[in-house]
mmCIF file of C-alpha atoms in Angstrom:
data_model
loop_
_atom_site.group_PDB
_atom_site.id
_atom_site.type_symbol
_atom_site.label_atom_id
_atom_site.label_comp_id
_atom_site.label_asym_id
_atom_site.label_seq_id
_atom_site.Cartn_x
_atom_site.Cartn_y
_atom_site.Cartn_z
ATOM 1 C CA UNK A 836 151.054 83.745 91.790
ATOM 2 C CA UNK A 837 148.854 86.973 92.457
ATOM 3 C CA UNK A 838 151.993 88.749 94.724
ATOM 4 C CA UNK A 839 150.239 87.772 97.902
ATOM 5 C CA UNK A 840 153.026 86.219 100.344
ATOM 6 C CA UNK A 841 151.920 82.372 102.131
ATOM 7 C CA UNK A 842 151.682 84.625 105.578
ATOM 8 C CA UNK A 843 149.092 87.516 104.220
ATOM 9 C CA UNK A 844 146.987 84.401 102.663
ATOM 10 C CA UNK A 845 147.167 82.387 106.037
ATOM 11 C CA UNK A 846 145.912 85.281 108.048
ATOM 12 C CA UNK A 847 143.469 86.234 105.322
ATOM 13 C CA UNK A 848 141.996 82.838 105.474
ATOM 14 C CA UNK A 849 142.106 83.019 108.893
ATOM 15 C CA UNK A 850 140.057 86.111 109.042
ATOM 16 C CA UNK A 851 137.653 84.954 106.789
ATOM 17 C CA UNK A 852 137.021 81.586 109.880
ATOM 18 C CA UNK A 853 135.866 84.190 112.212
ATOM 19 C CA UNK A 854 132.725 84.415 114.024
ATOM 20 C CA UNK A 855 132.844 88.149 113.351
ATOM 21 C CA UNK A 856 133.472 87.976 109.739
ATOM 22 C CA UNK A 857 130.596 85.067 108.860
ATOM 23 C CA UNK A 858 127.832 88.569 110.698
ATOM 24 C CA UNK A 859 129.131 91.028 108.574
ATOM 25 C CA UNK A 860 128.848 88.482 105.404
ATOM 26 C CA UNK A 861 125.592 87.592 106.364
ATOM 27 C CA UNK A 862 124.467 91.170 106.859
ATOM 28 C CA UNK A 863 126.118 92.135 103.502
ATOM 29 C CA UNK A 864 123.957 89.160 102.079
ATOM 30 C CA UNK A 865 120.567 90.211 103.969
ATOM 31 C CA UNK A 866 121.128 94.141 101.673
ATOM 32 C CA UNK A 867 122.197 92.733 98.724
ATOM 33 C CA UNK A 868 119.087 90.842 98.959
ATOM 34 C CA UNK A 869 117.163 94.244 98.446
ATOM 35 C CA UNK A 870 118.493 95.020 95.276
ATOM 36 C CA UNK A 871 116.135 94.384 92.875
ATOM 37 C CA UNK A 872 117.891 96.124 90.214
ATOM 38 C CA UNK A 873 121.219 94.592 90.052
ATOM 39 C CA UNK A 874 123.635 96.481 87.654
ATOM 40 C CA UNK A 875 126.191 94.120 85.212
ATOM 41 C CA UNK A 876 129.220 96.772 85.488
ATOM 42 C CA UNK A 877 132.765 96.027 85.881
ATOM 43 C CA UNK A 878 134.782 96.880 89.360
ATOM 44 C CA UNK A 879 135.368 100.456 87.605
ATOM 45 C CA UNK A 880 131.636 100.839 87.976
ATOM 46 C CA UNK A 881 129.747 104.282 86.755
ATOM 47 C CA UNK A 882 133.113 106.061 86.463
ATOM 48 C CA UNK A 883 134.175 104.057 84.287
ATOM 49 C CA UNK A 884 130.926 103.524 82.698
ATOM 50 C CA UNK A 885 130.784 106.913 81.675
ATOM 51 C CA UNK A 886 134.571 107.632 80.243
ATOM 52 C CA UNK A 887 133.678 104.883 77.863
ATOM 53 C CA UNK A 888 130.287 106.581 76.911
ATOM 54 C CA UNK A 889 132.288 110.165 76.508
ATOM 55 C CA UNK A 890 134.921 108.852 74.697
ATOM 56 C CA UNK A 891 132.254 107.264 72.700
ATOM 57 C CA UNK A 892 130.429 110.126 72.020
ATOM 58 C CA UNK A 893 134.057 112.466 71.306
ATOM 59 C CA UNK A 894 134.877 109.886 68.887
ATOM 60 C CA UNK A 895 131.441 110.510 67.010
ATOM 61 C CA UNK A 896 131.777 114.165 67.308
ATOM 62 C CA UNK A 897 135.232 113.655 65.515
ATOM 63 C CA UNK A 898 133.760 110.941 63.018
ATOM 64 C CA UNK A 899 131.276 114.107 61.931
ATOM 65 C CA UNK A 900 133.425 116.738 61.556
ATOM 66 C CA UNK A 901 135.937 114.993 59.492
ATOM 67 C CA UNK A 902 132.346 113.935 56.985
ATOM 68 C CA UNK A 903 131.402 117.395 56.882
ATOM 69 C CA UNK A 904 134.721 118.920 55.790
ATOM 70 C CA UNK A 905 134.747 121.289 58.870
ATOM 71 C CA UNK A 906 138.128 122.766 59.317
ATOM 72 C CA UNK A 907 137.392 123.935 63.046
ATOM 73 C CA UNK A 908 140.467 122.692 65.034
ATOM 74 C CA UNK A 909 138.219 123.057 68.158
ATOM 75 C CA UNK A 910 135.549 120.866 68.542
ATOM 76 C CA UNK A 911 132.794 121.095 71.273
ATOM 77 C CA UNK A 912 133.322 118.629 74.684
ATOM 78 C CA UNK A 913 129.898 116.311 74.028
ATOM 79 C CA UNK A 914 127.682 117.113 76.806
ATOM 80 C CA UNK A 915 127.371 115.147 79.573
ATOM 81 C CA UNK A 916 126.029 111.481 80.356
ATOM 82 C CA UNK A 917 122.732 111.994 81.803
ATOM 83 C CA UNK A 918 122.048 109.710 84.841
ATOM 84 C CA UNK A 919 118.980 108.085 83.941
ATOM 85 C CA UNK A 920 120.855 106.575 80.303
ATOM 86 C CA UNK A 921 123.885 105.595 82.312
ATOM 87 C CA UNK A 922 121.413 103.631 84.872
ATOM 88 C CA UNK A 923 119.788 101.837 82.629
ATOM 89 C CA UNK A 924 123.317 100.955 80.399
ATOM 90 C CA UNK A 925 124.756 99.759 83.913
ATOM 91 C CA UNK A 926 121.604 97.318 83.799
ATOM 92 C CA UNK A 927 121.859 96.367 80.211
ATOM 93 C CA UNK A 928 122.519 92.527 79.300
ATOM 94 C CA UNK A 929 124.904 92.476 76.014
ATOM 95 C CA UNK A 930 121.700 90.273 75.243
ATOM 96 C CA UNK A 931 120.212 93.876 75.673
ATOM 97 C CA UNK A 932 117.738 92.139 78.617
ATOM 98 C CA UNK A 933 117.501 93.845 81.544
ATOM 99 C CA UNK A 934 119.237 92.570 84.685
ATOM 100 C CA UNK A 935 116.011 91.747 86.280
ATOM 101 C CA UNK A 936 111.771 92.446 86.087
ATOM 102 C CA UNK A 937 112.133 95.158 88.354
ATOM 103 C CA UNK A 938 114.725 96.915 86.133
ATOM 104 C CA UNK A 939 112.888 96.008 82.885
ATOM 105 C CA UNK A 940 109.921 97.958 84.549
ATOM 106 C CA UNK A 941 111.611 100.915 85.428
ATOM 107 C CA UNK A 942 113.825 101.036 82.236
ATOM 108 C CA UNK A 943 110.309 101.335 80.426
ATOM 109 C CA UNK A 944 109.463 104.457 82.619
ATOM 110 C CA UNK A 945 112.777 105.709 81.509
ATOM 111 C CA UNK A 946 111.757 105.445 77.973
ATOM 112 C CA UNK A 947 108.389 106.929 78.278
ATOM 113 C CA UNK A 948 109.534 110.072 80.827
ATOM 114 C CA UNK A 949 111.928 110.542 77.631
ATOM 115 C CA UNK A 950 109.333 110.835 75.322
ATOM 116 C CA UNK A 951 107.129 112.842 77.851
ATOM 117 C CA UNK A 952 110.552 115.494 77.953
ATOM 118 C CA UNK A 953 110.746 115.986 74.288
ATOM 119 C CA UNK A 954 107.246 117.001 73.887
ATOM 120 C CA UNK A 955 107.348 119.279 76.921
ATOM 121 C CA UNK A 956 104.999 117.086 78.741
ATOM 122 C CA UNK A 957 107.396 116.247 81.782
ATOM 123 C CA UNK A 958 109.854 119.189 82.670
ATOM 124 C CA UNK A 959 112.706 118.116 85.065
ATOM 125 C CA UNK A 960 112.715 119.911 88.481
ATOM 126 C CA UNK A 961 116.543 119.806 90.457
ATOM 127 C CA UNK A 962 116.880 116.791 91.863
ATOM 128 C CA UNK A 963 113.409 115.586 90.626
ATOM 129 C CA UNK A 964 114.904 114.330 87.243
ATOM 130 C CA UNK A 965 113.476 111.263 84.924
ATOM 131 C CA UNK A 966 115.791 108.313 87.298
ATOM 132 C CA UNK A 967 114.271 109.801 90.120
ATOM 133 C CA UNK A 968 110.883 109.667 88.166
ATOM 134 C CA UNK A 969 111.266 106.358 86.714
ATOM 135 C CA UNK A 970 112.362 105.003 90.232
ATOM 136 C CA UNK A 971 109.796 106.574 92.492
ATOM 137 C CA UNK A 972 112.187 107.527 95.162
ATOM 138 C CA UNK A 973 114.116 110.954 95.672
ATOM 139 C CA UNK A 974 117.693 110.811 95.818
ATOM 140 C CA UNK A 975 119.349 109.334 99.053
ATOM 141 C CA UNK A 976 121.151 112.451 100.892
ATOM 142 C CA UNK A 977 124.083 110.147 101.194
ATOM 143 C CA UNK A 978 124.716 109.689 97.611
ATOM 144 C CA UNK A 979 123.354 110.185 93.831
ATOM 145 C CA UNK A 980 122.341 107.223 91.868
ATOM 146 C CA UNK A 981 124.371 106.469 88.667
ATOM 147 C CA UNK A 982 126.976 108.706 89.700
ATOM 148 C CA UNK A 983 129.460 106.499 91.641
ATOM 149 C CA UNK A 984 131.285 106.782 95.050
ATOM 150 C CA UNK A 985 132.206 109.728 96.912
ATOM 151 C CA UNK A 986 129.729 112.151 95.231
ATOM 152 C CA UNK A 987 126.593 113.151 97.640
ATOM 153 C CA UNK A 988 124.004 114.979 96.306
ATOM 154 C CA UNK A 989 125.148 118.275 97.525
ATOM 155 C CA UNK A 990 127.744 117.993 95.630
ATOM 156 C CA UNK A 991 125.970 116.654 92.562
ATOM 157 C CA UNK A 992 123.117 119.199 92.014
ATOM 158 C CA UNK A 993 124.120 121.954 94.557
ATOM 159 C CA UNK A 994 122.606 123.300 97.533
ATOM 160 C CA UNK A 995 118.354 122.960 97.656
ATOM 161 C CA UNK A 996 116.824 126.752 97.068
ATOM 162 C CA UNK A 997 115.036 127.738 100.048
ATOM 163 C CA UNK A 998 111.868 127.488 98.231
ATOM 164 C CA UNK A 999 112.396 123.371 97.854
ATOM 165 C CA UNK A 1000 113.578 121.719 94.525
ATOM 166 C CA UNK A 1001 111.320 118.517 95.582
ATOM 167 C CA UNK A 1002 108.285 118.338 93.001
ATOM 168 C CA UNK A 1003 104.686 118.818 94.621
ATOM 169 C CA UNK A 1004 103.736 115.080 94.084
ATOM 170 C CA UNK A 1005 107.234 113.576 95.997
ATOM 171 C CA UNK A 1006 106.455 116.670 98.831
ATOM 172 C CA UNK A 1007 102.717 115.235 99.299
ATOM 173 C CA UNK A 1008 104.548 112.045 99.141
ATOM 174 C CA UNK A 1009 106.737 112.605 101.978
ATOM 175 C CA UNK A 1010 103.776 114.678 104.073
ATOM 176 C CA UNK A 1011 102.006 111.543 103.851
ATOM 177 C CA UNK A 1012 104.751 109.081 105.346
ATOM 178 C CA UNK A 1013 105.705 111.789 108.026
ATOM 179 C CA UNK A 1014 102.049 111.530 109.198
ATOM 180 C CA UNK A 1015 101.717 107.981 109.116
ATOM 181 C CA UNK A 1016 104.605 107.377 111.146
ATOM 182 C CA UNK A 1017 103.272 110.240 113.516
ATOM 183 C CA UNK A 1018 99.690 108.413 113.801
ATOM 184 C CA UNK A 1019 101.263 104.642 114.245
ATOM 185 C CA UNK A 1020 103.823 106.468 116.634
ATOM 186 C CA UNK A 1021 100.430 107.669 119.166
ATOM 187 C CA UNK A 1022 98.610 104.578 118.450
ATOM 188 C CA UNK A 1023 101.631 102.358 119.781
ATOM 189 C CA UNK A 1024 102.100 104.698 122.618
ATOM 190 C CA UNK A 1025 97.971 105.083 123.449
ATOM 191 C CA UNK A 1026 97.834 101.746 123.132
ATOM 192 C CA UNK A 1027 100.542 100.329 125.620
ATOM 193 C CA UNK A 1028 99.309 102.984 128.263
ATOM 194 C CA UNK A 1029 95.602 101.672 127.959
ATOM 195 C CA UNK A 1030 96.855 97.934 128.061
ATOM 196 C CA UNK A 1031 98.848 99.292 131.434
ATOM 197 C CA UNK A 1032 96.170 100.726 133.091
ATOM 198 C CA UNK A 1033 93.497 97.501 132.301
ATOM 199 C CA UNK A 1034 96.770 95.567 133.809
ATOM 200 C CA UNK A 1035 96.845 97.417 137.045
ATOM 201 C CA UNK A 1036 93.140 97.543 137.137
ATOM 202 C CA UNK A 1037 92.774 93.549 136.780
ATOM 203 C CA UNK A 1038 95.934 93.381 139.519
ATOM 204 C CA UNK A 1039 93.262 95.163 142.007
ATOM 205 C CA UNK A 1040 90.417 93.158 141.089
ATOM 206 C CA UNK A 1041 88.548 96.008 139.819
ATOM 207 C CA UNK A 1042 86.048 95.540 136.621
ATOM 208 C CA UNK A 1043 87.481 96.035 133.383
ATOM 209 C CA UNK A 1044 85.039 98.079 130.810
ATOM 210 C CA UNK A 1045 83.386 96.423 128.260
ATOM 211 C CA UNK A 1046 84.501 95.800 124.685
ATOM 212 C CA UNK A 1047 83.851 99.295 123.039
ATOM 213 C CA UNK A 1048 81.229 99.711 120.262
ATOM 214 C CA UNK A 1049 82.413 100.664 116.894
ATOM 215 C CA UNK A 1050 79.323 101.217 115.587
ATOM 216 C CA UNK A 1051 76.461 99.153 112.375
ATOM 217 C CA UNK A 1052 78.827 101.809 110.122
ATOM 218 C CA UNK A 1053 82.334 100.716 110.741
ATOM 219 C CA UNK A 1054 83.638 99.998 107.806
ATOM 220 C CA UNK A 1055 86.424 96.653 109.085
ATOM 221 C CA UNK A 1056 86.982 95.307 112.227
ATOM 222 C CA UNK A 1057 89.278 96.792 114.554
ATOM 223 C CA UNK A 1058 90.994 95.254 117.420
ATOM 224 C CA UNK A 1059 93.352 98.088 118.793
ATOM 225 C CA UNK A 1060 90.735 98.522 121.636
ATOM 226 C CA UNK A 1061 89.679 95.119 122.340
ATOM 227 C CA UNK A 1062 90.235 93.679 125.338
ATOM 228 C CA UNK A 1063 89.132 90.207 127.018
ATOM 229 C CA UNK A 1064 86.936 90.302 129.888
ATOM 230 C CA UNK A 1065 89.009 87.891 132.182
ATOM 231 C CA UNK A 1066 85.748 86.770 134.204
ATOM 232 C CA UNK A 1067 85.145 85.051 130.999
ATOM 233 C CA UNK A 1068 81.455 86.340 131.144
ATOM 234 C CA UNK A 1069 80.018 86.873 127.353
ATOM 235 C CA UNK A 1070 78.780 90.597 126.953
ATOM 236 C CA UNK A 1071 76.030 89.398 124.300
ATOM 237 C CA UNK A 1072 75.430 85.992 126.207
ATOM 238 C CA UNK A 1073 77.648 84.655 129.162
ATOM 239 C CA UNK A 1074 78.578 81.218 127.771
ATOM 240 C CA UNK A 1075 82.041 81.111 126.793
ATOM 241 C CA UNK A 1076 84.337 78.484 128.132
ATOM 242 C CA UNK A 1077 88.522 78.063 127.781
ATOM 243 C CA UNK A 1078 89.671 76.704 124.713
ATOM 244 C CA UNK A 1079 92.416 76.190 122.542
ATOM 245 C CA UNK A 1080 93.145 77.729 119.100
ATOM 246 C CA UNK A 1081 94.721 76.243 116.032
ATOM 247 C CA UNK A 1082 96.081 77.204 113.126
ATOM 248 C CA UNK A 1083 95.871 75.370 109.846
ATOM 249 C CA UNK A 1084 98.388 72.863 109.824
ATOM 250 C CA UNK A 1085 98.545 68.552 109.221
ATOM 251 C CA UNK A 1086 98.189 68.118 111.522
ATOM 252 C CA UNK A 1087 96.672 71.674 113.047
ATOM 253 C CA UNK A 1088 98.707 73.237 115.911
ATOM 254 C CA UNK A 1089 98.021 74.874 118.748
ATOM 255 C CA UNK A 1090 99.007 78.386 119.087
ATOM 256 C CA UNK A 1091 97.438 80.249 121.451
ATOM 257 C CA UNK A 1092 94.799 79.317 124.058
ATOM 258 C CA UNK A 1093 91.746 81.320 124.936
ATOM 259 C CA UNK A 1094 88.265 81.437 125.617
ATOM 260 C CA UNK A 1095 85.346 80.873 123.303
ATOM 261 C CA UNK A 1096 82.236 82.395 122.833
ATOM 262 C CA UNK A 1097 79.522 80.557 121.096
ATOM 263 C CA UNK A 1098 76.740 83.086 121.675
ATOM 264 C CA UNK A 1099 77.975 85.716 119.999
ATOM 265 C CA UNK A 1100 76.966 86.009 115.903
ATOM 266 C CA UNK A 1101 78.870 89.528 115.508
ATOM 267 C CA UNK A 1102 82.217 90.901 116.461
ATOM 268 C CA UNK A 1103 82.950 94.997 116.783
ATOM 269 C CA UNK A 1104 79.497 95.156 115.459
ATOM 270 C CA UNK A 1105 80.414 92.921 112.293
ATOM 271 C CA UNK A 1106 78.735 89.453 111.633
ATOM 272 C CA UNK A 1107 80.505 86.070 111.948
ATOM 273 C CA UNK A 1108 80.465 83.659 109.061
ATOM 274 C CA UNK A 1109 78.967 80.611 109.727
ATOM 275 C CA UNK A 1110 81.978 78.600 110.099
ATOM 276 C CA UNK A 1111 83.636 81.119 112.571
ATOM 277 C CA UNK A 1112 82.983 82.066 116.246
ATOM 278 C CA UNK A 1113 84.418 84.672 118.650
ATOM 279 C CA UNK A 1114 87.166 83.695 120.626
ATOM 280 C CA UNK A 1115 89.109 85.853 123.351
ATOM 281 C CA UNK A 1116 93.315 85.296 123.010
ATOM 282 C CA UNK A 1117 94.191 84.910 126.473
ATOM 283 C CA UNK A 1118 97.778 82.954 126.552
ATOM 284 C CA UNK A 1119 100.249 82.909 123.454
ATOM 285 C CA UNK A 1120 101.799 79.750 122.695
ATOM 286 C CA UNK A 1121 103.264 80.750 119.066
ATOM 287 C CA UNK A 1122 103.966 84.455 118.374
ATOM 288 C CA UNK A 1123 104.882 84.500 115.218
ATOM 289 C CA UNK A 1124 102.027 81.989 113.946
ATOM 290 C CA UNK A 1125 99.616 83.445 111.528
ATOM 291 C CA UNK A 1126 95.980 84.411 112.442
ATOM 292 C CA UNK A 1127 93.534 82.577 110.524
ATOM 293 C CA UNK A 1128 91.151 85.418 110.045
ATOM 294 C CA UNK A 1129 93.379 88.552 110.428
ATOM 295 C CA UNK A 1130 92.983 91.998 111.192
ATOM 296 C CA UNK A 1131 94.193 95.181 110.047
ATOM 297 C CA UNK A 1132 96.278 95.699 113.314
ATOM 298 C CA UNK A 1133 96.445 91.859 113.942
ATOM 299 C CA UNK A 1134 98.092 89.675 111.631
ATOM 300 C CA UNK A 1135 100.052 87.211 114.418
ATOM 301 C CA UNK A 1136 99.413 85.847 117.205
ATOM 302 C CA UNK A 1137 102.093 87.606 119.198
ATOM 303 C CA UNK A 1138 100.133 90.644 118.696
ATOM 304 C CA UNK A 1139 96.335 89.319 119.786
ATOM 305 C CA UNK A 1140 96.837 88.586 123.610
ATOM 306 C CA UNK A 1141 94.188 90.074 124.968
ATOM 307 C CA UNK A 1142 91.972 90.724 122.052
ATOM 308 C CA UNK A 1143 88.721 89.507 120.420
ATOM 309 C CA UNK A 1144 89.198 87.783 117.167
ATOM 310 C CA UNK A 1145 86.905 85.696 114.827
ATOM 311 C CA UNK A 1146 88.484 82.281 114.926
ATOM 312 C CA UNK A 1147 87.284 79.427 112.076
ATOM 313 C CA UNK A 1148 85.295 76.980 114.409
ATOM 314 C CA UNK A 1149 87.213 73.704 113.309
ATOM 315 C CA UNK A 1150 90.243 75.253 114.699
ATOM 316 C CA UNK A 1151 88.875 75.417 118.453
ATOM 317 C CA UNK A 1152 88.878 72.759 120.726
ATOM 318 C CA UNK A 1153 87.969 73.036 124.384
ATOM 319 C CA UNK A 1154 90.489 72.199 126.808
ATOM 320 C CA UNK A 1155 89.217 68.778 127.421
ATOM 321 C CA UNK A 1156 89.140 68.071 123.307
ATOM 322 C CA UNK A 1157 92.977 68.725 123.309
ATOM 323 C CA UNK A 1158 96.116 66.043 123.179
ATOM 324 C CA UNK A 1159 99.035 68.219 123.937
#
């Protein structure tokens, strides 16, 4: 019926059965899941979009000079569709809704950089135009929003000036991730060296140091540089004993066992509730279960071997306590 011969459908359905194929669909799926702007176009997509807004605007152009009387046989090209109008069009419900809350929110910062341009408040810079604004997010180097395939950005606004065409507020922006990534980059790497070395020095039975002091000043608790004393000696008391630590659950489930220390009132310098008590991860059960009072560096288990955590006190049960 649609030209396609019984053999090109076979081996199209056939295609469709394989392993490989059912990845790539599910990978498709898993990006297509981060669009939280979906656009309502047609298969012609902005291309299209926009020779229907040109002709559009050349048949108005037309419609005026005919009412005025003008006897000009050449009439002015309209000027082009500007990206951040066709975005939000390609987004447009012919309820006139917008395709989702995320597009609603930046179709309203569309509307109000607009405003901002005609009173001179908000100048566009190159690439730093009201879409890129609106959306929060320069241009991908691989493509230009509202433009279509097969245009990069090159292409679309021209070569950057040496000087930079990237507005002071997206360069701070980008200073800011740059050094973020550096600082988590040294942390990870400082961090697996130190947890080396207290390996190797536990491995030769030597004494590890004690749990550092942050200081009455720190302002949250940090456990990058916590480390449990594997004698199982207290630093504030000596009475700890093994244990095993639960997670809220019905019924609550083990995750990670440990050693307890009922002695201690403070952690990193910071006081325990009344209901908690510090506990020492020393064997993971569950990685990916979620700590019940997390840090900023430990949010799952799988990250808190070998670490000092405040754990709520209902959820440990010595060794003995436990039905496994």
């Amino acid at each position: 019926m649609y030209g396609i011969s019984k053999e090109k459908w076979t081996q199209f359905c056939q295609s469709r059965r394989d392993p490989s194929w059912e990845n790539v669909r599910k990978k498709a799926q898993a990006v297509q899941k981060q669009n939280t702007a979906p656009h309502v176009m047609s298969r012609g997509g902005y291309e299209y979009l926009e020779k229907k807004l040109m002709d559009e605007k050349r048949k108005k152009k037309l419609e005026e000079a005919t009412q005025s009387g003008s006897t000009d046989t050449v009439i002015d090209p309209p000027s082009p569709i500007k990206l951040h109008v066709k975005w939000k069009l390609a987004r447009t419900k012919k309820t006139g809704d917008m395709t989702s809350e995320a597009a609603k929110e930046i179709a309203d910062k569309i509307d109000a950089l607009e405003e901002q341009a005609s009173q001179g408040s908000f100048v566009t810079h190159g690439r730093h135009d009201i879409l890129t604004a609106a959306i929060g997010r320069p241009e991908h180097p691989g493509r230009v929003r509202a433009v279509g395939a097969g245009i990069t950005i090159k292409q679309y606004f021209g070569s950057a000036s040496r000087t930079s065409s990237i507005a002071p507020e997206y360069l701070q922006q980008l200073t800011q991730q740059i050094k973020d990534q550096l600082e988590d980059s040294i942390t990870e790497k400082v961090t697996r060296r130190l947890m080396l070395s207290l390996s190797q020095m536990q491995s030769q039975g030597l004494a590890l140091p004690p749990e550092p002091d942050v200081g009455p000043s720190a302002a949250r608790v940090s456990t990058k540089e916590s480390c449990v004393d594997p004698s199982g000696n207290d630093l504030d008391t000596g009475d700890s004993y093994k244990c095993g630590l639960y997670i809220e659950e019905y019924p609550s489930r083990l995750v990670a066992l440990g050693r307890v220390y009922e002695g201690s009132t403070t952690i990193h310098n910071i006081p325990l509730l009344h209901d908690q008590v510090k506990v020492g991860v020393e064997e993971i059960r569950d990685v990916d279960a979620p700590i019940p009072v997390p840090t900023k560096e430990v949010k799952v288990v799988g990250q808190a071997l070998n670490t000092f955590l405040a754990w709520p006190t209902h959820l440990v049960k010595r060794l003995s306590e436990q039905v496994f």
